[in-house]
XYZ file of C-alpha atoms in Angstrom:
237
model
C 18.052 28.713 -31.959
C 17.598 27.217 -28.387
C 19.900 29.918 -26.690
C 18.020 32.582 -28.744
C 14.692 31.119 -27.205
C 13.538 30.303 -30.627
C 11.914 26.995 -28.914
C 9.590 25.786 -31.922
C 12.663 26.523 -34.484
C 15.129 24.640 -32.313
C 12.535 21.389 -31.737
C 12.164 21.371 -35.793
C 15.831 21.553 -36.395
C 16.565 18.861 -33.958
C 14.284 16.778 -35.400
C 15.373 17.336 -38.724
C 18.877 16.279 -37.652
C 17.439 13.270 -36.043
C 16.074 12.168 -39.415
C 19.680 12.689 -41.097
C 20.994 10.579 -38.528
C 18.426 7.862 -38.934
C 18.440 8.015 -42.451
C 22.486 6.969 -42.468
C 21.777 4.050 -40.245
C 23.471 5.892 -37.045
C 19.973 5.920 -35.065
C 18.518 8.922 -33.147
C 21.307 10.534 -30.809
C 20.014 10.998 -27.202
C 21.208 14.468 -27.071
C 19.293 15.536 -30.259
C 16.212 13.812 -28.737
C 16.508 15.505 -25.567
C 16.961 18.790 -26.972
C 13.585 18.269 -28.773
C 11.912 17.340 -25.433
C 13.469 20.504 -23.864
C 12.542 22.856 -26.729
C 8.883 21.862 -26.611
C 8.678 22.115 -23.125
C 9.841 25.608 -23.096
C 7.526 26.504 -25.980
C 4.717 24.975 -24.195
C 3.676 22.350 -26.704
C 2.181 19.875 -24.457
C 1.380 17.585 -27.339
C 4.976 17.813 -28.600
C 6.466 17.770 -25.096
C 4.509 14.335 -24.591
C 5.676 12.769 -27.795
C 9.281 13.589 -27.232
C 9.547 12.108 -23.732
C 7.591 9.096 -24.850
C 10.361 8.584 -27.667
C 13.181 9.106 -25.176
C 11.790 6.512 -22.860
C 11.603 3.763 -25.627
C 14.829 4.746 -26.790
C 16.818 5.390 -23.857
C 14.933 4.217 -20.903
C 16.655 5.915 -18.242
C 15.074 6.768 -14.902
C 15.356 10.727 -15.450
C 13.157 10.120 -18.703
C 10.718 7.684 -16.954
C 10.174 10.322 -14.148
C 9.639 13.158 -16.604
C 7.101 10.781 -18.437
C 5.248 9.817 -15.515
C 4.905 13.400 -13.934
C 3.501 14.201 -17.409
C 1.015 11.612 -16.910
C -0.092 12.467 -13.668
C -0.992 15.998 -14.819
C -2.487 14.765 -18.132
C -4.232 11.193 -17.570
C -7.490 11.283 -15.738
C -9.699 8.180 -14.306
C -10.216 6.349 -10.959
C -7.467 3.528 -11.840
C -4.940 5.880 -13.457
C -2.921 7.092 -10.156
C -2.320 3.457 -8.857
C -1.498 2.230 -12.285
C 1.367 5.058 -12.528
C 2.713 3.872 -9.040
C 3.158 0.549 -10.744
C 4.827 1.924 -13.533
C 6.913 3.921 -11.269
C 7.739 0.817 -9.285
C 8.620 -1.311 -12.380
C 10.806 1.543 -13.893
C 12.555 2.039 -10.564
C 11.794 5.307 -10.146
C 9.834 5.230 -6.688
C 12.189 7.608 -4.597
C 9.859 9.212 -2.094
C 8.479 7.668 1.309
C 4.905 9.427 0.264
C 5.310 7.278 -3.122
C 5.284 4.208 -1.261
C 2.599 5.313 1.236
C 0.329 6.440 -1.344
C 0.579 3.435 -3.496
C -0.115 1.037 -0.594
C -3.168 2.848 0.530
C -4.432 2.704 -3.283
C -3.718 -0.948 -3.549
C -5.906 -1.574 -0.390
C -8.526 0.598 -1.619
C -8.397 -1.217 -4.821
C -8.950 -4.610 -3.083
C -5.539 -5.788 -3.648
C -3.741 -5.533 0.021
C -1.312 -8.122 -1.090
C 0.281 -5.498 -3.397
C 0.309 -3.187 -0.704
C 2.112 -5.641 1.579
C 4.511 -6.052 -1.129
C 4.849 -2.301 -1.439
C 5.576 -1.931 1.883
C 8.241 -4.476 1.936
C 9.866 -2.708 -0.814
C 9.740 0.527 0.889
C 11.354 -0.879 3.683
C 14.167 -2.587 1.663
C 14.953 0.960 0.308
C 14.948 2.381 3.850
C 11.990 4.755 3.143
C 9.532 2.926 5.555
C 9.686 1.503 9.039
C 12.002 4.420 10.396
C 12.041 8.048 10.882
C 9.459 9.919 12.669
C 6.798 8.482 10.726
C 7.455 4.900 11.880
C 4.311 4.331 13.803
C 2.217 5.502 10.603
C 4.231 3.119 8.417
C 3.803 0.380 10.987
C -0.289 1.216 11.214
C -0.392 1.107 7.161
C 1.581 -2.324 7.428
C -0.912 -3.840 10.072
C -3.968 -2.734 7.989
C -2.585 -4.190 4.765
C -1.779 -7.390 6.758
C -5.439 -7.213 8.238
C -6.871 -6.725 4.741
C -4.918 -9.746 3.345
C -6.344 -11.922 5.859
C -9.646 -10.797 5.187
C -9.494 -11.216 1.376
C -8.264 -14.502 1.674
C -10.889 -15.719 3.991
C -13.618 -14.484 1.474
C -11.831 -15.546 -1.746
C -13.553 -18.592 -2.363
C -16.937 -16.791 -2.151
C -15.700 -14.013 -4.381
C -14.858 -16.308 -6.820
C -18.280 -18.294 -6.720
C -19.734 -15.009 -6.711
C -17.701 -13.887 -9.960
C -18.408 -17.220 -11.560
C -22.099 -17.137 -11.131
C -22.514 -13.187 -12.366
C -23.890 -12.559 -15.877
C -21.257 -10.030 -16.501
C -17.480 -10.475 -16.160
C -16.418 -7.187 -14.247
C -16.433 -9.428 -11.194
C -14.146 -11.690 -12.771
C -11.575 -9.093 -13.856
C -11.728 -7.786 -10.336
C -10.885 -11.451 -9.000
C -8.306 -11.791 -11.633
C -6.528 -8.812 -10.199
C -6.768 -10.283 -6.725
C -5.051 -13.424 -8.235
C -2.360 -11.399 -9.838
C -1.481 -9.285 -6.628
C -0.795 -12.658 -4.930
C 1.304 -13.924 -7.709
C -1.234 -16.653 -8.648
C -0.966 -15.943 -12.477
C -2.687 -18.614 -14.143
C -5.691 -18.216 -12.027
C -5.700 -14.461 -12.810
C -5.190 -15.363 -16.448
C -8.370 -17.761 -16.234
C -10.680 -15.146 -14.355
C -9.738 -12.127 -16.694
C -10.558 -14.252 -20.029
C -13.520 -15.654 -18.421
C -14.487 -11.772 -17.668
C -13.758 -10.634 -21.140
C -15.945 -13.447 -22.756
C -18.866 -12.787 -20.676
C -18.540 -9.153 -21.740
C -17.405 -6.158 -19.256
C -17.869 -2.354 -19.045
C -14.395 -1.427 -20.055
C -12.844 -4.169 -22.691
C -10.032 -2.071 -23.098
C -9.064 -1.974 -19.281
C -9.651 -5.872 -19.069
C -7.259 -6.304 -21.851
C -4.736 -4.150 -20.160
C -5.035 -5.882 -16.843
C -4.712 -9.272 -18.866
C -1.422 -7.950 -20.536
C -0.088 -6.954 -16.907
C -0.547 -10.441 -15.839
C 0.940 -12.137 -18.763
C 4.072 -9.469 -18.439
C 4.439 -10.302 -14.592
C 4.514 -14.011 -15.502
C 7.195 -13.387 -18.178
C 5.120 -14.071 -20.956
C 6.057 -10.929 -23.014
C 4.707 -11.994 -26.598
C 1.235 -12.879 -25.051
C 1.189 -9.530 -23.202
C 1.506 -7.662 -26.318
C -1.079 -9.642 -28.049
C -3.454 -8.149 -25.505
C -2.375 -4.526 -25.469
C -0.999 -3.893 -29.075
C -4.812 -3.021 -30.168
C -5.294 -0.544 -27.351
C -1.886 0.884 -28.064
C -2.189 1.670 -31.670
C -5.525 3.451 -30.722
C -4.072 5.516 -28.142
C -1.474 6.774 -30.592
């Protein structure tokens, strides 16, 4: 069916074969899941393609599938925080492969008010031999100097930022403060700040819970992370 370019029928046949395999306790074969993804892509079924690549990542979390999922996300998901969050997933999944990806992520981190994350991104880019060498080295150095300067400035004003956040009637400043603590690896302080913000009330509770989930995950507390993101995941699906 696939070779005859009957892509919709090929995807349906592959799904049937997957169900048969699963009913026998063999699990979903990677080749068949990949067939579904490829067939949906060729058929132009965006929703089917997205579901297929998500299933591949969940069952076989290989860099190639993560990369496909994140490319899809970049095309379809919009919002001011989305580009940086996608880069964060790319880094966690080990699929950051381009100099410009490290540069862009570092710049977005600075703009988001978490320069400590930008500094860490630059260090990882340098370790991957994608930054601090080649014809663009001067540009990389300028970005690193900017990140370091922003870290010093942020640290100098952190006590006042914390005072302002605690005094605020609503919790958005607390959540932003929590992200700063998270970027510095101070996870307990990050949890306290974000929880305080959620309790006060925030403009986007889903986003605040997502940030809290990320903090818990970074701290190695996966179960606590899932507590704060499970409801959001169920609604998204």
